[in-house]
Amino acid sequence: MTIPTFHLRVNDGTKIPNIAFGTGTALVHQEDAQKILECAIANGFTHFDAAQRYKNEAVLGAAIKASGVPRSSLFVSTKFAPLQVGQTAKTALSASLEKLGLEYVDLYLVHAPSDHVGRLKEVWKVMEECKREGLAKSIGVSNFGVEHLQEILEDAEFLPCVNQLEVHPYMWDCLQPVMAFHKEHGIITSSFGGLSPLFRAPGGPLDPLIERIRARLEATRGKPVTSSQVLTKWLQQHDIVVVTTSTKADRMREYVDTGDILELTAEEMEEIESAGAERHQAFFKPTKYSFNVGASATQVRGNSQL
Ligand SMILES: NC(=O)c1ccc[n+]([C@@H]2O[C@H](COP(=O)([O-])OP(=O)(O)OC[C@H]3O[C@@H](n4cnc5c(N)ncnc54)[C@H](OP(=O)(O)O)[C@@H]3O)[C@@H](O)[C@H]2O)c1
């Protein structure tokens, strides 16, 4: 199945597909993740978001190999876990590449600033080395607030291309300072947890509005549109890369198929943001650390390593 994917151009000139299949959350506890990943490739995903923390890079590598899809047609990203004594971001990347069975990753991310308190500049220098040596085509960060970005930018030769954050309407207001910083420096925002308002906190102020927009889009399209597609479209219309996941083939197709639905109007975009502002809620622990969301932060399935 081949579905054209929209690409965003990042600040080092490379291009990133605007929807990615994540190997964290739903897949972390899945024993048969290889089949799920093969299914995601067969259903049109070309961008894969991995991490050392998810402990399944070798499974992703095996799925890529089994798919027979040429390496050059895929965009593979990974992130490193807290560094062990004697380990650097570069030795960690070599270990990841071995597990993935690849010679390079398209994007390499610092998973969370809280893993490297007081050492962010030092870590970023090694990330730059990984890029210079071609082990990572692009480098970026995840869960970084403005102060973390400012810290690494002071001495940076290469800007981070991407900052991967928990983005959904219930986080939108508190993300505005970091999003403004991204805009100023040409950093692409990548999102995870985008569907959280729908499936991790149903019954919130967003639900009736999403249903109204969904119904309008469905009537215009003449075939089904889902609530997930409405939120995914909202992210994509903000030029945000959507990192999602699923264990189910139908949902994989539904996510990729979002490219085919009509755009939300400017008024609908604003309505989503206003309804989102009525509830301030984070679902992932790194978000709580970096954005001080505080006591309202809720963890997903008790797992903070996602
Ligand atoms: N950088 C970080 O710190 C960080 C943190 C968290 C996540 N991530 C990355 O982002 C990826 C995606 O994260 P996410 O899981 O938060 O993405 P998401 O897009 O918010 O949620 C995907 C989940 O929604 C469920 N879902 C979709 N449609 C549904 C429906 N109609 N009813 C019920 N459930 C539905 C899927 O379950 P089914 O399997 O049942 O379809 C899937 O588990 C992760 O795998 C990981 O790669 C990164």
Tab-separated table of N, CA and C in Angstrom, residues 52 80-95 108 116 119 122-123 126-127 129-130:
chain	number	residue	atom	x	y	z
A	52	GLN	N	15.990	3.876	22.795
A	52	GLN	CA	16.654	2.818	23.571
A	52	GLN	C	15.777	2.395	24.744
A	80	PHE	N	18.379	8.346	22.848
A	80	PHE	CA	19.145	7.575	23.811
A	80	PHE	C	18.643	7.750	25.237
A	81	ALA	N	18.823	6.673	25.979
A	81	ALA	CA	18.384	6.597	27.378
A	81	ALA	C	19.421	7.288	28.256
A	82	PRO	N	19.201	7.401	29.577
A	82	PRO	CA	20.243	7.963	30.438
A	82	PRO	C	21.557	7.219	30.206
A	83	LEU	N	22.661	7.978	30.139
A	83	LEU	CA	23.948	7.361	29.803
A	83	LEU	C	24.547	6.625	31.001
A	84	GLN	N	25.094	5.452	30.741
A	84	GLN	CA	25.796	4.692	31.785
A	84	GLN	C	27.197	5.290	31.939
A	85	VAL	N	27.883	4.949	33.025
A	85	VAL	CA	29.250	5.441	33.232
A	85	VAL	C	30.114	5.006	32.039
A	86	GLY	N	30.861	5.950	31.456
A	86	GLY	CA	31.752	5.629	30.338
A	86	GLY	C	31.056	5.657	28.986
A	87	GLN	N	29.735	5.777	28.984
A	87	GLN	CA	29.001	5.790	27.713
A	87	GLN	C	28.805	7.241	27.250
A	88	THR	N	28.779	7.452	25.933
A	88	THR	CA	28.454	8.783	25.390
A	88	THR	C	27.285	8.617	24.428
A	89	ALA	N	26.744	9.758	23.979
A	89	ALA	CA	25.642	9.692	23.005
A	89	ALA	C	26.105	8.940	21.750
A	90	LYS	N	27.421	9.016	21.434
A	90	LYS	CA	27.930	8.349	20.222
A	90	LYS	C	28.050	6.825	20.435
A	91	THR	N	28.571	6.407	21.579
A	91	THR	CA	28.673	4.950	21.794
A	91	THR	C	27.256	4.369	21.924
A	92	ALA	N	26.352	5.159	22.515
A	92	ALA	CA	24.958	4.700	22.631
A	92	ALA	C	24.354	4.542	21.231
A	93	LEU	N	24.701	5.470	20.322
A	93	LEU	CA	24.156	5.382	18.957
A	93	LEU	C	24.728	4.163	18.231
A	94	SER	N	26.019	3.894	18.433
A	94	SER	CA	26.605	2.697	17.789
A	94	SER	C	25.857	1.445	18.224
A	95	ALA	N	25.526	1.376	19.533
A	95	ALA	CA	24.789	0.204	20.034
A	95	ALA	C	23.397	0.142	19.404
A	108	TYR	N	18.385	11.503	15.287
A	108	TYR	CA	18.815	11.005	16.604
A	108	TYR	C	18.445	12.060	17.637
A	116	HIS	N	20.050	14.440	31.821
A	116	HIS	CA	21.410	14.974	31.666
A	116	HIS	C	21.552	16.336	32.342
A	119	ARG	N	24.586	18.732	32.102
A	119	ARG	CA	25.509	18.192	31.086
A	119	ARG	C	24.948	18.349	29.671
A	122	GLU	N	27.514	19.458	26.907
A	122	GLU	CA	28.469	18.360	26.659
A	122	GLU	C	27.803	17.265	25.799
A	123	VAL	N	26.578	16.928	26.149
A	123	VAL	CA	25.836	15.911	25.399
A	123	VAL	C	25.600	16.388	23.962
A	126	VAL	N	28.491	15.994	21.542
A	126	VAL	CA	28.649	14.626	21.019
A	126	VAL	C	27.572	14.327	19.966
A	127	MET	N	26.378	14.879	20.157
A	127	MET	CA	25.332	14.733	19.138
A	127	MET	C	25.827	15.332	17.814
A	129	GLU	N	28.858	15.600	16.826
A	129	GLU	CA	29.868	14.679	16.278
A	129	GLU	C	29.169	13.546	15.501
A	130	CYS	N	28.069	13.037	16.058
A	130	CYS	CA	27.315	11.951	15.388
A	130	CYS	C	26.828	12.424	14.021
